[in-house]
CSV table of C-alpha atoms in Angstrom, one decimal:
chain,number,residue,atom,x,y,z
A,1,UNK,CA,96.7,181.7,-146.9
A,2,UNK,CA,94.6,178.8,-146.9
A,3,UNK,CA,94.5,176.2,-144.2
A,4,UNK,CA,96.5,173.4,-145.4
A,5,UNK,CA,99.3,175.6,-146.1
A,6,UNK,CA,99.2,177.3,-142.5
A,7,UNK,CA,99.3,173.4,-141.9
A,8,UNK,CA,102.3,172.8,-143.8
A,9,UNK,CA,103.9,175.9,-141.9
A,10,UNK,CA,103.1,174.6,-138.5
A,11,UNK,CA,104.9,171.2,-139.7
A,12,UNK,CA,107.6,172.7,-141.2
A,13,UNK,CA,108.5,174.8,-138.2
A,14,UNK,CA,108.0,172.2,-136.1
A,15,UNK,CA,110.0,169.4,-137.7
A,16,UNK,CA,112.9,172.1,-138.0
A,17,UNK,CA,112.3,171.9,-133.8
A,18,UNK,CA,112.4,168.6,-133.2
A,19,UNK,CA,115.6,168.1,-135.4
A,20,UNK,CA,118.0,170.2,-133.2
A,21,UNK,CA,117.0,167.5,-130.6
A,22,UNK,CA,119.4,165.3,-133.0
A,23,UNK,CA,122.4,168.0,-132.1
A,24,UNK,CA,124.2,167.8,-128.5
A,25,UNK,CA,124.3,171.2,-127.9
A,26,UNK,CA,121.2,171.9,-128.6
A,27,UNK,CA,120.1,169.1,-126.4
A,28,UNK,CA,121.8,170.4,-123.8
A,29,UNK,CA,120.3,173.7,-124.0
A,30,UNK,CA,117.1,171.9,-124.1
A,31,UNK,CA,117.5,170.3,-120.8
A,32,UNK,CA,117.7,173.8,-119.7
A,33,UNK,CA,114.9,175.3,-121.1
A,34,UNK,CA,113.2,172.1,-119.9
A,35,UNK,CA,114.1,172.5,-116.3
A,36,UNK,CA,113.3,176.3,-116.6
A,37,UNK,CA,109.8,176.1,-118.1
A,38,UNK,CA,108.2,174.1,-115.0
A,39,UNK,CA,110.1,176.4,-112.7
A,40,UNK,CA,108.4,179.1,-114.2
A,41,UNK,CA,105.2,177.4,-113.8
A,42,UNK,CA,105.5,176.7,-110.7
A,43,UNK,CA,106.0,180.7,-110.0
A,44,UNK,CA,102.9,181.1,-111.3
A,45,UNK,CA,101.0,178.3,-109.6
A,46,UNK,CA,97.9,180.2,-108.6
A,47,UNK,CA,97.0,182.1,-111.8
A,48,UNK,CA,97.0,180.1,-115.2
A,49,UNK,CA,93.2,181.1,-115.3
A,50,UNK,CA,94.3,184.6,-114.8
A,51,UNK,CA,97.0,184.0,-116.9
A,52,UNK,CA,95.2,182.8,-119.6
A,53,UNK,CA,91.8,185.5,-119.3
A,54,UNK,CA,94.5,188.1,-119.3
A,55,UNK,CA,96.0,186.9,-122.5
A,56,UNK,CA,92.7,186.9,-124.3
A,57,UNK,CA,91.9,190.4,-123.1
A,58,UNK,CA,95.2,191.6,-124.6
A,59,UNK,CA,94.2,189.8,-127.7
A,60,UNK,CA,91.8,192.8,-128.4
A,61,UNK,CA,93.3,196.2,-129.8
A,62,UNK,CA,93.1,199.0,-127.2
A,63,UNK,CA,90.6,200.8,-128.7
A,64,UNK,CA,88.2,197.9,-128.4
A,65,UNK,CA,85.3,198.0,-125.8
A,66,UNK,CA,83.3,195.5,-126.3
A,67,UNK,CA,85.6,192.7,-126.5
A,68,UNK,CA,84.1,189.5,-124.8
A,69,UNK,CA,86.3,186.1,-123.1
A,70,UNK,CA,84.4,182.8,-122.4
A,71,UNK,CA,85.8,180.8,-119.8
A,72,UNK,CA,84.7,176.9,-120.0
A,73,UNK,CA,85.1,174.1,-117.8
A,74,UNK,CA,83.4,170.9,-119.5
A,75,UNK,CA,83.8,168.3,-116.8
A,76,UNK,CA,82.5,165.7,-118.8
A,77,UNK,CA,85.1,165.9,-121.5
A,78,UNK,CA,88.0,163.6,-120.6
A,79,UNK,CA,88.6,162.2,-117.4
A,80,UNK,CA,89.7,165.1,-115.3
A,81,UNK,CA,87.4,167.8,-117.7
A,82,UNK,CA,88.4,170.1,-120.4
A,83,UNK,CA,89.0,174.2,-119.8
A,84,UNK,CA,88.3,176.5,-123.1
A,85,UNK,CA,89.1,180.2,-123.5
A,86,UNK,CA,88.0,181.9,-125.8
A,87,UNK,CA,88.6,185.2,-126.8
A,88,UNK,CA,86.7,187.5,-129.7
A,89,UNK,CA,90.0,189.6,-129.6
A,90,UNK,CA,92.2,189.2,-133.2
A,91,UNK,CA,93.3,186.2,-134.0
A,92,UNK,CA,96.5,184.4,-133.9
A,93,UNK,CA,98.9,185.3,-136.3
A,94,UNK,CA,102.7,183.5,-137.4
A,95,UNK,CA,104.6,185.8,-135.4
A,96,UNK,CA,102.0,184.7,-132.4
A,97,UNK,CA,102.7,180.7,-133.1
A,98,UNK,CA,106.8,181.4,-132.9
A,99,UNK,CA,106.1,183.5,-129.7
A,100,UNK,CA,104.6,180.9,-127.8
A,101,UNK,CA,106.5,178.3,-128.4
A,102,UNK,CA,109.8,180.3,-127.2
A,103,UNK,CA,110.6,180.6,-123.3
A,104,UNK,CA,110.2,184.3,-122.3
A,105,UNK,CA,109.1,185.7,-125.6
A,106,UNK,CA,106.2,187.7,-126.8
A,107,UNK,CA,104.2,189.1,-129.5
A,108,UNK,CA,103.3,192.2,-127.5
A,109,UNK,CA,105.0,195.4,-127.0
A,110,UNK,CA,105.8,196.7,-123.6
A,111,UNK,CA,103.3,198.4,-122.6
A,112,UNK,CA,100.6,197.1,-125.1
A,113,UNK,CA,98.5,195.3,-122.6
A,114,UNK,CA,98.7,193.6,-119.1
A,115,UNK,CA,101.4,191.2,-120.2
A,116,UNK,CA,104.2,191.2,-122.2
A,117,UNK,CA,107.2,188.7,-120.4
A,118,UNK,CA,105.9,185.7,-122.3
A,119,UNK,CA,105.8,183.3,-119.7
A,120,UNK,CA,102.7,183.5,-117.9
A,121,UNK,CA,101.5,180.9,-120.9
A,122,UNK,CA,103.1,178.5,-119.5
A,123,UNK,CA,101.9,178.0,-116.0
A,124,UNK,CA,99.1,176.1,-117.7
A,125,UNK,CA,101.5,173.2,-117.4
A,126,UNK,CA,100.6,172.4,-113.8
A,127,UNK,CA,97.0,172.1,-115.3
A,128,UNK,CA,97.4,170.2,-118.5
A,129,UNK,CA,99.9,168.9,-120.4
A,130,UNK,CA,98.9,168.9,-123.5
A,131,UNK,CA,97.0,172.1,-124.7
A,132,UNK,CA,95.3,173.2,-127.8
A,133,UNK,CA,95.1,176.4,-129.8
A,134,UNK,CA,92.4,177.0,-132.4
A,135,UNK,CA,92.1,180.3,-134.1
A,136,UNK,CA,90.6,182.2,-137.3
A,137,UNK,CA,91.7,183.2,-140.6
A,138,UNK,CA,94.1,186.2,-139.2
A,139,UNK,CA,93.3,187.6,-142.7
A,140,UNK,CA,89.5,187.1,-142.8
A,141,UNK,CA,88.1,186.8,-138.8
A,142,UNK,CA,84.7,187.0,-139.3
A,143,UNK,CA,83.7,183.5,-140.7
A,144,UNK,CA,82.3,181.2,-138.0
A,145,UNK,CA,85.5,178.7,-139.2
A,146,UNK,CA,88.5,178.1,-136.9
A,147,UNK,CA,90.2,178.4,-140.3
A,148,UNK,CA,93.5,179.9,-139.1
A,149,UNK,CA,96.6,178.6,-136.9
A,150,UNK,CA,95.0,175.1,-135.5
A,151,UNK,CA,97.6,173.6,-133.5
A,152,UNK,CA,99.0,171.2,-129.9
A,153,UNK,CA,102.8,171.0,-128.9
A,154,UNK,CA,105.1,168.1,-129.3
A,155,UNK,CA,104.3,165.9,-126.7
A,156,UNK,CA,107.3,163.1,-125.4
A,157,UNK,CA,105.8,160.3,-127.6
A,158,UNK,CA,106.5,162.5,-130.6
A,159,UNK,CA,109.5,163.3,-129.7
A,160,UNK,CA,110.8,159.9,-129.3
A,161,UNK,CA,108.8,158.7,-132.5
A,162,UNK,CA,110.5,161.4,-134.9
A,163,UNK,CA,113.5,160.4,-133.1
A,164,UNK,CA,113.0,156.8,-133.6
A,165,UNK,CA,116.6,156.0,-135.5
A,166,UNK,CA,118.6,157.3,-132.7
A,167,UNK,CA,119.7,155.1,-130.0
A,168,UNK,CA,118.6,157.6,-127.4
A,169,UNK,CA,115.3,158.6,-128.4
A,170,UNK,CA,113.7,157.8,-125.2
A,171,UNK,CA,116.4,159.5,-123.3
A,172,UNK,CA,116.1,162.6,-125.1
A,173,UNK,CA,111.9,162.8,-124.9
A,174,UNK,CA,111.9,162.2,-121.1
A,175,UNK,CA,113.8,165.7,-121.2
A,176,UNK,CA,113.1,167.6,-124.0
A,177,UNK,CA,110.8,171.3,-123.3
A,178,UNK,CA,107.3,171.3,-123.1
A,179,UNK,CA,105.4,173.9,-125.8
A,180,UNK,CA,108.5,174.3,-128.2
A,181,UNK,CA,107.7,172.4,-131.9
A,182,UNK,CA,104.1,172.8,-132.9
A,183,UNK,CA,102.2,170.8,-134.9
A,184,UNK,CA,99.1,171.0,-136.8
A,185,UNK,CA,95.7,169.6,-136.2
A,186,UNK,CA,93.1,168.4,-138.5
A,187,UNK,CA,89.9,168.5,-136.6
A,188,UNK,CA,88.5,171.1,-134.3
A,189,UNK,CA,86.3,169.7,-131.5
A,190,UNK,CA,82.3,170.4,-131.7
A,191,UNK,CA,82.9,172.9,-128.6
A,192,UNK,CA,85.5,175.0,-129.8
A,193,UNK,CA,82.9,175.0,-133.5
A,194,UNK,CA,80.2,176.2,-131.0
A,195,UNK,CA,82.1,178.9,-129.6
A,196,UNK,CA,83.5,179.7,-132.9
A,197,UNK,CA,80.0,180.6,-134.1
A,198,UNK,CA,79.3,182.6,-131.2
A,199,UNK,CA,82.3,185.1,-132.6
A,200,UNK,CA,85.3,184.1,-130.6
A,201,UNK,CA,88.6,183.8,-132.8
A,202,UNK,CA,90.9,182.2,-130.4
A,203,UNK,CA,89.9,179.2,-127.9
A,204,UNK,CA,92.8,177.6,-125.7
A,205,UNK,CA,91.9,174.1,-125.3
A,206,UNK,CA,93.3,172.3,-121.7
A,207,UNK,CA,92.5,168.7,-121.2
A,208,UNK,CA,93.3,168.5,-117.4
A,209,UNK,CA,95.3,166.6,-116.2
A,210,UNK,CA,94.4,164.9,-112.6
A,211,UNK,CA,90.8,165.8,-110.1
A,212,UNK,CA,93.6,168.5,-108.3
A,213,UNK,CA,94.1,170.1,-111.4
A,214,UNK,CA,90.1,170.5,-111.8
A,215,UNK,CA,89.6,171.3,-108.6
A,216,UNK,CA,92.2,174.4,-109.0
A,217,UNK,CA,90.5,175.7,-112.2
A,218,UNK,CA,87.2,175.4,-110.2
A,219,UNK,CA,88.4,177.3,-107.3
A,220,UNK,CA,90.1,179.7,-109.4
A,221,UNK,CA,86.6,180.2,-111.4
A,222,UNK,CA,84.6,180.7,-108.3
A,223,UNK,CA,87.7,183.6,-107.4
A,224,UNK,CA,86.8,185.2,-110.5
A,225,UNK,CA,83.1,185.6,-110.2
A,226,UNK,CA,83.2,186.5,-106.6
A,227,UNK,CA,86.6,188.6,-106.8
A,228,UNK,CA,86.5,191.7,-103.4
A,229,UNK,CA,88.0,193.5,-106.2
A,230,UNK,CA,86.1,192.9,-109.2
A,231,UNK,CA,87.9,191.3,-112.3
A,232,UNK,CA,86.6,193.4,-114.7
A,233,UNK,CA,87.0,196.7,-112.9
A,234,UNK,CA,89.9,197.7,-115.0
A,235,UNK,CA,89.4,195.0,-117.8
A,236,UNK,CA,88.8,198.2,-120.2
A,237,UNK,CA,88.7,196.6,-123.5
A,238,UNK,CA,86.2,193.8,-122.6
A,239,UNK,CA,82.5,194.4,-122.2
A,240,UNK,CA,81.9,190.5,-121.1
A,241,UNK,CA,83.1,187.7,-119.0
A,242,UNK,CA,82.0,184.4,-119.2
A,243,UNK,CA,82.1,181.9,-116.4
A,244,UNK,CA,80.9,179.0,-117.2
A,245,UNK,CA,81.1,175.3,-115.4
A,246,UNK,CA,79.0,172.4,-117.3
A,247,UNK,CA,79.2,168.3,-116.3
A,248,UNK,CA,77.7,165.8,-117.5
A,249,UNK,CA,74.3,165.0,-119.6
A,250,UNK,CA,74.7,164.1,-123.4
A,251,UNK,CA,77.4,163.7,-126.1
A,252,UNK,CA,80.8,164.9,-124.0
A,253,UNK,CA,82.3,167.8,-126.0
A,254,UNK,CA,79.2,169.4,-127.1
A,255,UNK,CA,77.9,172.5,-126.2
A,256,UNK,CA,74.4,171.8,-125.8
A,257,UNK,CA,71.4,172.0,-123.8
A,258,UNK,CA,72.1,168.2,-123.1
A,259,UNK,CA,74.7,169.6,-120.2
A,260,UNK,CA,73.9,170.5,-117.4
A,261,UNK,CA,75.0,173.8,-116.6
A,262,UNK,CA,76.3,173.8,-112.8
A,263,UNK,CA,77.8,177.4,-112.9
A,264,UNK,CA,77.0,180.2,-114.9
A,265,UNK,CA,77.9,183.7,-114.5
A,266,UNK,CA,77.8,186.9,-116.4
A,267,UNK,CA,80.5,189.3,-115.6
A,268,UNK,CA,79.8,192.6,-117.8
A,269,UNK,CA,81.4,196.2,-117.9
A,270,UNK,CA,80.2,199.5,-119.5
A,271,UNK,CA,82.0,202.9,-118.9
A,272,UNK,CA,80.7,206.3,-119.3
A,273,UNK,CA,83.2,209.4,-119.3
A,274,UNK,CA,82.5,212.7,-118.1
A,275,UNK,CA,84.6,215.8,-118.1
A,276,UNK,CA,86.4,217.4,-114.4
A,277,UNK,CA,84.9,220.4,-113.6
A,278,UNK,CA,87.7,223.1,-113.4
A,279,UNK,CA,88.8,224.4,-109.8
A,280,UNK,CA,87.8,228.2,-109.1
A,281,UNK,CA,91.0,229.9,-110.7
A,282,UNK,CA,89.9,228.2,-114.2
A,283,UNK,CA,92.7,225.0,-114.0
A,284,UNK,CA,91.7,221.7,-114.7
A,285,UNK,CA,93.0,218.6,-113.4
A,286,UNK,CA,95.7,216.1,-115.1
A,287,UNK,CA,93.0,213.3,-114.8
A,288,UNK,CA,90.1,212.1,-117.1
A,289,UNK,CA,87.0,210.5,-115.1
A,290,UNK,CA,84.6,207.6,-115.8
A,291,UNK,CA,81.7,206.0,-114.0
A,292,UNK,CA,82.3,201.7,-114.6
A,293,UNK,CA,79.0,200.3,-114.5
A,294,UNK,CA,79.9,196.3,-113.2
A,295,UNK,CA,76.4,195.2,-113.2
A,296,UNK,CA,75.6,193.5,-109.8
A,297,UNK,CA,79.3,194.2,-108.8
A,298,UNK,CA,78.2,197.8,-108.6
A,299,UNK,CA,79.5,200.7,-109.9
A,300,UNK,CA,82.6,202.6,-109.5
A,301,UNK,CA,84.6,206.1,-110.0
A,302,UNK,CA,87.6,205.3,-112.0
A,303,UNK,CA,90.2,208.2,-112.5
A,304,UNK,CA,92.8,208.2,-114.8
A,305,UNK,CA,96.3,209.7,-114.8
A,306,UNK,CA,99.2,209.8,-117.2
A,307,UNK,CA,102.8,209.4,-116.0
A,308,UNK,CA,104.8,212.4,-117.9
A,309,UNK,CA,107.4,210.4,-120.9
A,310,UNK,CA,110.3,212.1,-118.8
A,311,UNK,CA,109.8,210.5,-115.5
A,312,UNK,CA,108.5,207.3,-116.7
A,313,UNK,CA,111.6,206.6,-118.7
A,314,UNK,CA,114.2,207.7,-115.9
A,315,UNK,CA,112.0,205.2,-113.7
A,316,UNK,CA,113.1,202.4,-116.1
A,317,UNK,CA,116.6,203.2,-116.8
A,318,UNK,CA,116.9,203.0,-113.2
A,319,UNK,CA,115.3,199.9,-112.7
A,320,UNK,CA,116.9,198.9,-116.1
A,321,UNK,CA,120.3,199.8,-114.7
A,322,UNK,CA,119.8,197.7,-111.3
A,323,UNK,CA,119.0,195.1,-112.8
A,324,UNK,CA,115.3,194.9,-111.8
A,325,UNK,CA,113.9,195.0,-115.4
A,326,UNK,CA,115.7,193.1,-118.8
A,327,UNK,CA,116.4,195.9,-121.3
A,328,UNK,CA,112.9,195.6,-123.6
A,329,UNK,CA,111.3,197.5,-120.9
A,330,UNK,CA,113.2,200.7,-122.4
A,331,UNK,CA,111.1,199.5,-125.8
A,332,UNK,CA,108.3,200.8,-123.8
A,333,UNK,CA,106.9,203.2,-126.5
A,334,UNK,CA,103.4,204.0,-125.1
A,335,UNK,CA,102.1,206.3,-122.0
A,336,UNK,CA,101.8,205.2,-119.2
A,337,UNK,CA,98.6,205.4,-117.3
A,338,UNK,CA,97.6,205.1,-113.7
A,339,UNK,CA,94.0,204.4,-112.6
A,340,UNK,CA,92.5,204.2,-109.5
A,341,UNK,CA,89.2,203.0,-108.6
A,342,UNK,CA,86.7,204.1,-105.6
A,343,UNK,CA,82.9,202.2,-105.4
A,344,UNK,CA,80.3,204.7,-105.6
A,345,UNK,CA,76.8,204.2,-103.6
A,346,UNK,CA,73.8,203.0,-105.2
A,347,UNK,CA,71.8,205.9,-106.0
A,348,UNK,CA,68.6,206.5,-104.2
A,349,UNK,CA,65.7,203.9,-105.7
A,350,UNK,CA,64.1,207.1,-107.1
A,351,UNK,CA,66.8,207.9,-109.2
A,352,UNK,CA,67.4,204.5,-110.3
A,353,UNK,CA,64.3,203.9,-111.7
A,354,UNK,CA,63.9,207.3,-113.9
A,355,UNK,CA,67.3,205.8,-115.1
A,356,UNK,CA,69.6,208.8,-113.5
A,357,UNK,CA,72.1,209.4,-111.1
A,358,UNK,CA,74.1,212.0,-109.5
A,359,UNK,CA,77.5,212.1,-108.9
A,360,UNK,CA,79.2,214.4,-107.1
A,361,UNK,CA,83.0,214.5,-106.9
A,362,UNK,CA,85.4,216.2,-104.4
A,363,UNK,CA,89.1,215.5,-105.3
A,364,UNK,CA,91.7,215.5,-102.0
A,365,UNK,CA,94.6,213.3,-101.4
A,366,UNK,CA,93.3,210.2,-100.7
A,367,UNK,CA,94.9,206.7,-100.8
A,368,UNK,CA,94.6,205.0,-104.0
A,369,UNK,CA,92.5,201.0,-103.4
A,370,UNK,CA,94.4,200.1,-106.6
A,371,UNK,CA,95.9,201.2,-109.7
A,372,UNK,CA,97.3,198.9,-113.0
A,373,UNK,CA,100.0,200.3,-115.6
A,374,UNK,CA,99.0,200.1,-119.3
């Protein structure tokens, strides 16, 4: 599909959006779903970085380890900065457009990656207000074009211009839902080309919206790279992490040497398997091993465990049945795994620099640091 059509589509949908604003009822359900999507951001004050770097590490297919995610505060784009994320992860399809722009819906299946509610999204409003997406061809990703779904969200001043024969335009755009009628956009910006050349497919753009909303993405950066628990430890399908803070020097928007590059860091993650040696009476154990090589983060033991079908599905009928889960979490079609991560010594300077290492494992019941369902 070419670009101008996938523009056309955007539009279409879009327009189809902003003309149930003309009905009562569904301006009444709008207020709701108005009122709900800030409440739901507010929930999540805290973690729209995490939000989004976990959304563009689901962006990559599970059997992917090398995926990468570029984080980018330009603080001399705008007046409060720009954030980008970028992901090299697949990019966004039509079914991915209609997800977003409906409360509590999502393109992924339980149990596909880290999220799946369709909600976290949109904690980026207490950050910015008017975000971007710019993403590839979804049928050929490997041109340095952001040739795909290009899009922002109706903001209030569209709302109340396509509304601008009705009496109560104004009325109705000082209430109607943030991130529900797409529409298309012409230009991408000369950072999100740079980053499309580096081979990300997807970049979130967020013009922020006040110095407390930088000041959150900033702390929430520095989290990241300094994390007790490192981010990446169990970020299985990435092999790099991006952190990257830049002000002023040169042409805002571009990613150039003109910045000046205040923060930099360089998360990275490989993983080398090994097999469990078997206990004396020849019976091996219902867990596969890896070392995680985190770079200066160190390096850490991670075992693996799946939960048997039978007891993970009687888990979530229960919780199902109490009302603690909606009913998609019975869609769950996957395993379930549990990991759990112990930090490993660095190895004796002698060993590292012949390039070996010994590990030697002894397995007892021992309190799990921290596990993550997949």
């Amino acid at each position: 599909m070419a670009r101008n059509a996938r523009a056309e589509q955007l539009w279409e949908y879009g327009r189809s959006v902003l003309e149930g604003a003309r009905s009562e009822q569904v301006l009444r359900m709008a207020r709701q779903v108005n009122a709900v999507s800030y409440t739901s951001a507010r929930e999540y004050a805290g973690r729209s970085l995490f939000e989004l770097l976990q959304n563009g590490y689901d962006a990559h297919p599970r059997d992917r380890r090398d995926g990468r995610v570029h984080v980018l505060l330009d603080e001399a784009e705008g007046e409060w900065g720009t954030l980008y994320v970028a992901n090299g992860g697949t990019p966004f399809t039509w079914r991915d457009v209609e997800r977003v722009c409906e409360l509590a819906q999502s393109s992924k299946e339980v149990g596909e990656g880290i999220g799946n509610k369709g909600v976290g999204f949109r904690s980026i409003l207490l950050i910015s207000d008017a975000p971007e997406i710019y993403s590839a061809d979804p049928d050929s990703p490997l041109g340095p074009e952001m040739d795909g779904y290009c899009f922002r969200f109706a903001q209030k001043v569209d709302v109340e211009e396509f509304l601008a024969s009705e009496d109560n335009a104004h009325e109705v755009a000082a209430k109607y839902p943030p991130l529900q009628a797409p529409l298309p956009l012409d230009d991408v910006p000369a950072t999100c080309r740079q980053l499309a050349a580096q081979g990300y497919v997807t970049i979130v753009r967020l013009p922020l919206l006040s110095e407390a909303a930088r000041a959150e993405v900033r702390l929430r950066m520095r989290e990241l790279a300094g994390a007790k628990v490192p981010v990446m430890l169990f970020l299985d399908r990435l092999a790099g992490l991006t952190l990257e803070r830049r002000a002023a020097g040169g042409e805002a928007g571009e990613l150039d040497d003109a910045h000046e590059a205040l923060e930099r860091h360089e998360l990275t993650r490989s993983e080398e398997r090994f097999a469990v040696t078997q206990d004396g009476a020849g019976h091996g154990f219902p867990v596969s091993c890896a070392t995680v090589d985190l770079g200066p983060s160190g390096t850490f033991l991670v075992a693996r465990g799946t939960v048997e079908k039978e007891r993970l599905n009687s888990t979530l009928a229960e919780a199902v049945g109490s009302g603690l889960l909606d009913d998609t979490w019975q869609e769950w079609k996957r395993s379930a795994v549990v990991e759990v991560a112990l930090p490993l010594p660095a190895p004796p300077r002698a060993d590292r620099d012949a390039g070996r290492s010994t590990l030697s494992c002894r397995w007892a019941r021992t309190r799990p640091r921290r596990s993550r369902g997949t």
